[in-house]
XYZ file of N, CA and C in Angstrom:
501
model
N 8.574 214.298 -19.088
C 9.889 214.088 -19.681
C 10.982 214.112 -18.609
N 10.916 215.069 -17.695
C 11.959 215.177 -16.682
C 11.973 213.976 -15.753
N 10.814 213.426 -15.431
C 10.810 212.270 -14.535
C 11.487 211.073 -15.190
N 11.324 210.925 -16.484
C 11.998 209.824 -17.181
C 13.506 210.018 -17.171
N 13.948 211.241 -17.371
C 15.372 211.543 -17.364
C 15.954 211.334 -15.966
N 15.236 211.753 -14.955
C 15.713 211.622 -13.585
C 15.687 210.177 -13.103
N 14.832 209.358 -13.672
C 14.721 207.965 -13.235
C 15.892 207.114 -13.714
N 16.515 207.473 -14.796
C 17.603 206.665 -15.353
C 18.780 206.510 -14.387
N 19.281 207.580 -13.772
C 20.398 207.405 -12.847
C 20.056 206.511 -11.652
N 18.814 206.523 -11.212
C 18.421 205.676 -10.078
C 18.581 204.203 -10.430
N 18.264 203.842 -11.657
C 18.422 202.454 -12.091
C 19.906 202.107 -12.196
N 20.690 203.030 -12.700
C 22.116 202.786 -12.889
C 22.862 202.697 -11.554
N 22.344 203.332 -10.521
C 23.019 203.370 -9.225
C 22.635 202.164 -8.366
N 22.750 201.001 -8.927
C 22.401 199.789 -8.203
C 23.446 199.497 -7.134
N 22.980 199.097 -6.006
C 23.835 198.866 -4.845
C 24.581 197.537 -5.008
N 25.812 197.510 -4.566
C 26.625 196.290 -4.604
C 26.181 195.385 -3.451
N 25.830 194.136 -3.738
C 25.359 193.252 -2.673
C 26.472 192.734 -1.765
N 27.711 193.010 -2.134
C 28.849 192.504 -1.363
C 29.516 193.614 -0.560
N 30.038 193.244 0.584
C 30.854 194.177 1.359
C 32.239 194.233 0.717
N 33.025 195.207 1.109
C 34.393 195.307 0.588
C 35.209 194.067 0.965
N 35.016 193.576 2.187
C 35.746 192.384 2.632
C 35.364 191.157 1.801
N 34.072 191.026 1.485
C 33.627 189.895 0.664
C 34.196 189.998 -0.744
N 34.214 191.209 -1.287
C 34.783 191.424 -2.622
C 36.262 191.041 -2.634
N 36.982 191.419 -1.594
C 38.402 191.061 -1.496
C 38.584 189.545 -1.441
N 37.753 188.859 -0.672
C 37.850 187.397 -0.589
C 37.610 186.753 -1.951
N 36.632 187.258 -2.689
C 36.337 186.712 -4.017
C 37.478 186.991 -4.991
N 38.061 188.157 -4.885
C 39.186 188.515 -5.755
C 40.355 187.557 -5.517
N 40.619 187.242 -4.240
C 41.715 186.331 -3.901
C 41.458 184.908 -4.404
N 40.182 184.533 -4.522
C 39.825 183.176 -4.933
C 39.492 183.072 -6.425
N 39.720 184.126 -7.176
C 39.269 184.195 -8.567
C 39.756 183.036 -9.439
N 40.949 182.547 -9.195
C 41.505 181.481 -10.037
C 41.223 180.085 -9.493
N 40.456 180.010 -8.413
C 40.125 178.727 -7.802
C 38.606 178.553 -7.809
N 38.074 177.904 -8.848
C 36.622 177.797 -8.982
C 35.918 177.236 -7.738
N 36.464 176.200 -7.166
C 35.791 175.592 -6.017
C 35.715 176.565 -4.850
N 36.815 177.235 -4.575
C 36.860 178.181 -3.455
C 35.955 179.392 -3.713
N 36.016 179.923 -4.933
C 35.209 181.103 -5.244
C 33.722 180.783 -5.193
N 33.323 179.662 -5.757
C 31.907 179.298 -5.737
C 31.429 179.027 -4.315
N 32.291 178.431 -3.504
C 31.938 178.186 -2.104
C 31.701 179.519 -1.375
N 32.559 180.494 -1.630
C 32.383 181.820 -1.022
C 31.091 182.482 -1.505
N 30.836 182.422 -2.797
C 29.610 183.021 -3.329
C 28.373 182.382 -2.710
N 28.386 181.061 -2.580
C 27.248 180.376 -1.966
C 27.084 180.787 -0.502
N 28.195 180.949 0.187
C 28.155 181.380 1.587
C 27.529 182.770 1.704
N 27.971 183.705 0.862
C 27.455 185.064 0.912
C 25.972 185.098 0.519
N 25.602 184.268 -0.449
C 24.211 184.179 -0.880
C 23.339 183.676 0.269
N 23.814 182.636 0.923
C 23.058 182.077 2.046
C 22.927 183.089 3.187
N 23.963 183.866 3.429
C 23.902 184.877 4.485
C 22.805 185.897 4.215
N 22.606 186.274 2.943
C 21.553 187.244 2.610
C 20.177 186.634 2.862
N 20.008 185.361 2.508
C 18.722 184.706 2.747
C 18.490 184.529 4.243
N 19.524 184.140 4.983
C 19.414 184.035 6.442
C 18.949 185.359 7.047
N 19.567 186.443 6.612
C 19.217 187.765 7.151
C 17.776 188.132 6.835
N 17.324 187.839 5.624
C 15.934 188.137 5.246
C 14.961 187.308 6.084
N 15.289 186.034 6.291
C 14.420 185.166 7.101
C 14.358 185.651 8.551
N 15.493 186.021 9.105
C 15.530 186.511 10.490
C 14.730 187.804 10.623
N 14.886 188.690 9.664
C 14.171 189.954 9.696
C 12.660 189.716 9.613
N 12.241 188.836 8.728
C 10.816 188.538 8.579
C 10.244 187.934 9.859
N 11.049 187.154 10.575
C 10.584 186.463 11.779
C 10.556 187.352 13.021
N 11.207 188.508 12.966
C 11.224 189.406 14.123
C 9.806 189.885 14.434
N 9.391 189.770 15.702
C 8.043 190.223 16.036
C 7.861 191.733 15.879
N 8.901 192.501 16.112
C 8.830 193.961 15.994
C 9.712 194.406 14.834
N 9.225 194.231 13.639
C 10.035 194.535 12.470
C 10.129 195.998 12.105
N 9.154 196.771 12.468
C 9.183 198.184 12.130
C 8.567 198.470 10.772
N 8.336 199.744 10.532
C 7.636 200.184 9.327
C 8.428 199.899 8.045
N 9.731 199.900 8.131
C 10.567 199.725 6.939
C 10.981 198.274 6.709
N 10.450 197.343 7.486
C 10.891 195.956 7.371
C 10.659 195.399 5.968
N 9.511 195.666 5.378
C 9.236 195.164 4.029
C 10.291 195.607 3.029
N 10.698 196.866 3.111
C 11.732 197.384 2.204
C 13.086 196.752 2.507
N 13.393 196.560 3.770
C 14.671 195.941 4.133
C 14.706 194.485 3.657
N 13.582 193.783 3.779
C 13.504 192.414 3.247
C 13.684 192.443 1.733
N 13.030 193.393 1.084
C 13.171 193.566 -0.365
C 14.647 193.691 -0.744
N 15.366 194.562 -0.034
C 16.767 194.806 -0.358
C 17.620 193.548 -0.158
N 17.365 192.815 0.917
C 18.128 191.576 1.163
C 17.821 190.522 0.103
N 16.555 190.412 -0.282
C 16.196 189.446 -1.328
C 16.756 189.868 -2.683
N 16.821 191.158 -2.918
C 17.429 191.648 -4.163
C 18.921 191.302 -4.196
N 19.592 191.488 -3.061
C 21.008 191.109 -2.969
C 21.166 189.603 -3.168
N 20.291 188.825 -2.552
C 20.299 187.374 -2.718
C 20.161 187.018 -4.195
N 19.182 187.621 -4.860
C 18.928 187.356 -6.274
C 20.155 187.705 -7.128
N 20.772 188.833 -6.850
C 21.968 189.254 -7.582
C 23.097 188.236 -7.397
N 23.244 187.742 -6.177
C 24.306 186.768 -5.900
C 24.010 185.408 -6.532
N 22.744 185.023 -6.591
C 22.377 183.785 -7.291
C 22.798 183.898 -8.760
N 22.518 185.048 -9.360
C 22.934 185.272 -10.753
C 24.454 185.234 -10.884
N 25.148 185.775 -9.902
C 26.616 185.787 -9.922
C 27.175 184.359 -9.851
N 26.559 183.511 -9.058
C 26.967 182.102 -9.004
C 26.835 181.491 -10.398
N 25.689 181.713 -11.029
C 25.472 181.171 -12.372
C 26.461 181.710 -13.390
N 26.738 182.994 -13.328
C 27.702 183.596 -14.257
C 29.092 182.987 -14.072
N 29.473 182.755 -12.816
C 30.786 182.166 -12.554
C 30.846 180.715 -12.998
N 29.796 179.960 -12.773
C 29.748 178.571 -13.243
C 29.909 178.554 -14.762
N 29.172 179.425 -15.445
C 29.265 179.484 -16.911
C 30.675 179.847 -17.364
N 31.301 180.804 -16.691
C 32.648 181.229 -17.075
C 33.653 180.096 -16.883
N 33.590 179.427 -15.743
C 34.521 178.322 -15.494
C 34.243 177.150 -16.445
N 32.986 176.870 -16.706
C 32.633 175.760 -17.604
C 33.108 176.035 -19.026
N 33.082 177.292 -19.453
C 33.514 177.638 -20.805
C 35.011 177.390 -20.990
N 35.739 177.277 -19.875
C 37.175 176.976 -19.921
C 37.433 175.473 -19.776
N 36.370 174.705 -19.858
C 36.445 173.238 -19.740
C 37.089 172.780 -18.432
N 36.809 173.495 -17.353
C 37.336 173.092 -16.054
C 36.424 172.041 -15.430
N 37.027 171.142 -14.685
C 36.263 170.114 -13.973
C 35.591 170.768 -12.769
N 34.288 170.877 -12.840
C 33.516 171.555 -11.800
C 32.608 170.594 -11.033
N 32.868 169.317 -11.137
C 31.944 168.360 -10.521
C 31.743 168.611 -9.034
N 32.804 168.829 -8.285
C 32.676 169.052 -6.841
C 31.927 170.354 -6.543
N 32.374 171.498 -7.090
C 31.632 172.724 -6.780
C 30.203 172.709 -7.329
N 29.980 172.033 -8.463
C 28.616 171.960 -8.992
C 27.708 171.164 -8.062
N 28.242 170.142 -7.445
C 27.452 169.394 -6.461
C 27.041 170.311 -5.318
N 27.960 171.180 -4.891
C 27.651 172.147 -3.841
C 26.598 173.152 -4.313
N 26.711 173.601 -5.558
C 25.748 174.557 -6.113
C 24.360 173.920 -6.178
N 24.287 172.675 -6.634
C 23.006 171.987 -6.731
C 22.385 171.832 -5.344
N 23.183 171.382 -4.397
C 22.671 171.187 -3.031
C 22.186 172.510 -2.437
N 22.995 173.565 -2.559
C 22.608 174.872 -2.024
C 21.359 175.400 -2.726
N 21.276 175.216 -4.032
C 20.120 175.700 -4.789
C 18.842 174.984 -4.371
N 18.940 173.695 -4.122
C 17.776 172.954 -3.640
C 17.326 173.500 -2.284
N 18.287 173.769 -1.415
C 17.985 174.347 -0.102
C 17.362 175.732 -0.258
N 17.955 176.571 -1.107
C 17.425 177.918 -1.324
C 15.985 177.852 -1.839
N 15.724 176.952 -2.787
C 14.384 176.843 -3.368
C 13.354 176.483 -2.294
N 13.686 175.534 -1.445
C 12.765 175.131 -0.375
C 12.533 176.284 0.604
N 13.601 176.966 0.955
C 13.480 178.076 1.909
C 12.682 179.236 1.328
N 12.859 179.512 0.044
C 12.095 180.587 -0.585
C 10.610 180.242 -0.670
N 10.301 178.975 -0.915
C 8.892 178.550 -0.918
C 8.281 178.766 0.473
N 9.018 178.415 1.517
C 8.544 178.635 2.886
C 8.395 180.134 3.168
N 9.336 180.908 2.678
C 9.301 182.361 2.851
C 8.016 182.914 2.243
N 7.709 182.480 1.037
C 6.513 182.963 0.341
C 5.254 182.510 1.064
N 5.236 181.278 1.543
C 4.065 180.779 2.265
C 3.823 181.589 3.537
N 4.885 181.958 4.226
C 4.758 182.725 5.469
C 4.301 184.157 5.211
N 4.435 184.605 3.973
C 4.085 185.984 3.646
C 2.594 186.264 3.784
N 1.787 185.228 3.797
C 0.341 185.453 3.936
C -0.197 184.903 5.259
N 0.684 184.631 6.192
C 0.295 184.028 7.468
C -0.604 184.943 8.299
N -0.392 186.232 8.206
C -1.195 187.201 8.945
C -1.510 188.372 8.021
N -2.521 189.148 8.352
C -2.807 190.338 7.525
C -1.620 191.306 7.461
N -0.914 191.464 8.574
C 0.248 192.364 8.577
C 1.343 191.830 7.655
N 1.573 190.521 7.705
C 2.586 189.916 6.832
C 2.189 190.078 5.369
N 0.912 189.892 5.073
C 0.435 190.036 3.694
C 0.615 191.476 3.201
N 0.391 192.427 4.087
C 0.590 193.839 3.721
C 2.071 194.122 3.444
N 2.920 193.628 4.300
C 4.363 193.819 4.164
C 4.902 193.134 2.903
N 4.314 192.005 2.575
C 4.709 191.198 1.425
C 4.669 192.015 0.123
N 3.777 192.982 0.062
C 3.669 193.810 -1.143
C 4.987 194.507 -1.470
N 5.780 194.787 -0.446
C 7.049 195.494 -0.654
C 8.116 194.614 -1.302
N 7.979 193.296 -1.183
C 9.035 192.424 -1.719
C 8.520 191.276 -2.590
N 7.248 191.320 -2.922
C 6.625 190.234 -3.708
C 7.377 189.958 -5.017
N 7.636 191.009 -5.773
C 8.247 190.811 -7.087
C 9.679 190.312 -6.987
N 10.443 190.865 -6.070
C 11.837 190.434 -5.944
C 11.906 189.000 -5.408
N 10.953 188.610 -4.569
C 10.906 187.222 -4.096
C 10.611 186.283 -5.264
N 9.647 186.650 -6.103
C 9.347 185.825 -7.274
C 10.546 185.731 -8.214
N 11.238 186.857 -8.410
C 12.443 186.848 -9.250
C 13.510 185.926 -8.670
N 13.693 186.005 -7.356
C 14.692 185.157 -6.698
C 14.329 183.685 -6.852
N 13.043 183.368 -6.703
C 12.609 181.978 -6.856
C 12.875 181.491 -8.282
N 12.567 182.323 -9.264
C 12.818 181.968 -10.664
C 14.312 181.786 -10.925
N 15.131 182.679 -10.385
C 16.586 182.598 -10.587
C 17.149 181.332 -9.968
N 16.690 180.984 -8.781
C 17.171 179.769 -8.118
C 16.754 178.536 -8.921
N 15.506 178.506 -9.360
C 15.032 177.357 -10.141
C 15.821 177.199 -11.445
N 16.041 178.312 -12.145
C 16.803 178.264 -13.403
C 18.250 177.864 -13.139
N 18.842 178.414 -12.096
C 20.221 178.077 -11.751
C 20.371 176.628 -11.352
N 19.401 176.121 -10.623
C 19.425 174.713 -10.219
C 19.364 173.802 -11.441
N 18.451 174.099 -12.344
C 18.331 173.281 -13.549
C 19.616 173.320 -14.376
N 20.162 174.505 -14.551
C 21.387 174.672 -15.331
C 22.566 173.946 -14.676
N 22.705 174.102 -13.359
C 23.813 173.453 -12.641
C 23.678 171.936 -12.700
N 22.464 171.429 -12.568
C 22.256 169.984 -12.617
C 22.587 169.428 -14.000
N 22.170 170.138 -15.044
C 22.477 169.698 -16.409
C 23.981 169.700 -16.655
N 24.666 170.762 -16.223
C 26.112 170.848 -16.408
C 26.820 169.772 -15.596
N 26.354 169.518 -14.391
C 26.948 168.472 -13.563
C 26.814 167.113 -14.252
N 25.642 166.823 -14.802
C 25.440 165.562 -15.519
C 26.374 165.460 -16.725
N 26.521 166.569 -17.451
C 27.434 166.587 -18.604
C 28.875 166.344 -18.161
N 29.272 167.013 -17.085
C 30.656 166.878 -16.628
C 30.934 165.492 -16.053
N 29.965 164.897 -15.411
C 30.163 163.535 -14.910
C 30.483 162.604 -16.077
N 29.774 162.785 -17.173
C 30.015 161.971 -18.368
C 31.365 162.327 -19.000
N 31.636 163.622 -19.125
C 32.857 164.094 -19.777
C 34.123 163.681 -19.023
N 34.112 163.777 -17.701
C 35.324 163.564 -16.929
C 35.418 162.187 -16.279
N 34.438 161.330 -16.504
C 34.447 160.044 -15.793
C 35.651 159.184 -16.131
N 36.177 159.315 -17.321
C 37.331 158.496 -17.715
C 38.657 159.242 -17.576
N 38.635 160.445 -17.017
C 39.849 161.253 -16.939
C 40.442 161.281 -15.542
N 40.113 160.355 -14.707
C 40.649 160.344 -13.339
C 42.054 159.842 -13.294
């Protein structure tokens, strides 16, 4: 019973994937969908870049698998944040064609890079062992990117039709 009670706060104490400076930049861009989405995509890409660099380091150390896990978890959280923001702006009937094109392009890139990341996870016995630390979060990130890509592409197609005569 006590372990269940003690486990609840650990789940609630989820780490913020953004730095204070990044949060401030997003706050300043809150009313500008294109700018805010561009910033979110930039921060998302930085987390994936960091995870890829860490995985590629020849001397990663004993905690590398956990550090990769944390970066991929932050990446996954930010992918969800991009989707939430797209949904919020779309619900206000804002023209998102330009930023949605950026979201689609970035999502396609993320999907390809995550597939490569997963393939590299079994390249050596050591990599396969380390992979156990981040396997689930990598799969979640891949699913989130795929779902976000599909959603963004569908919304982009809808908006192209909706706004084509409003230029």
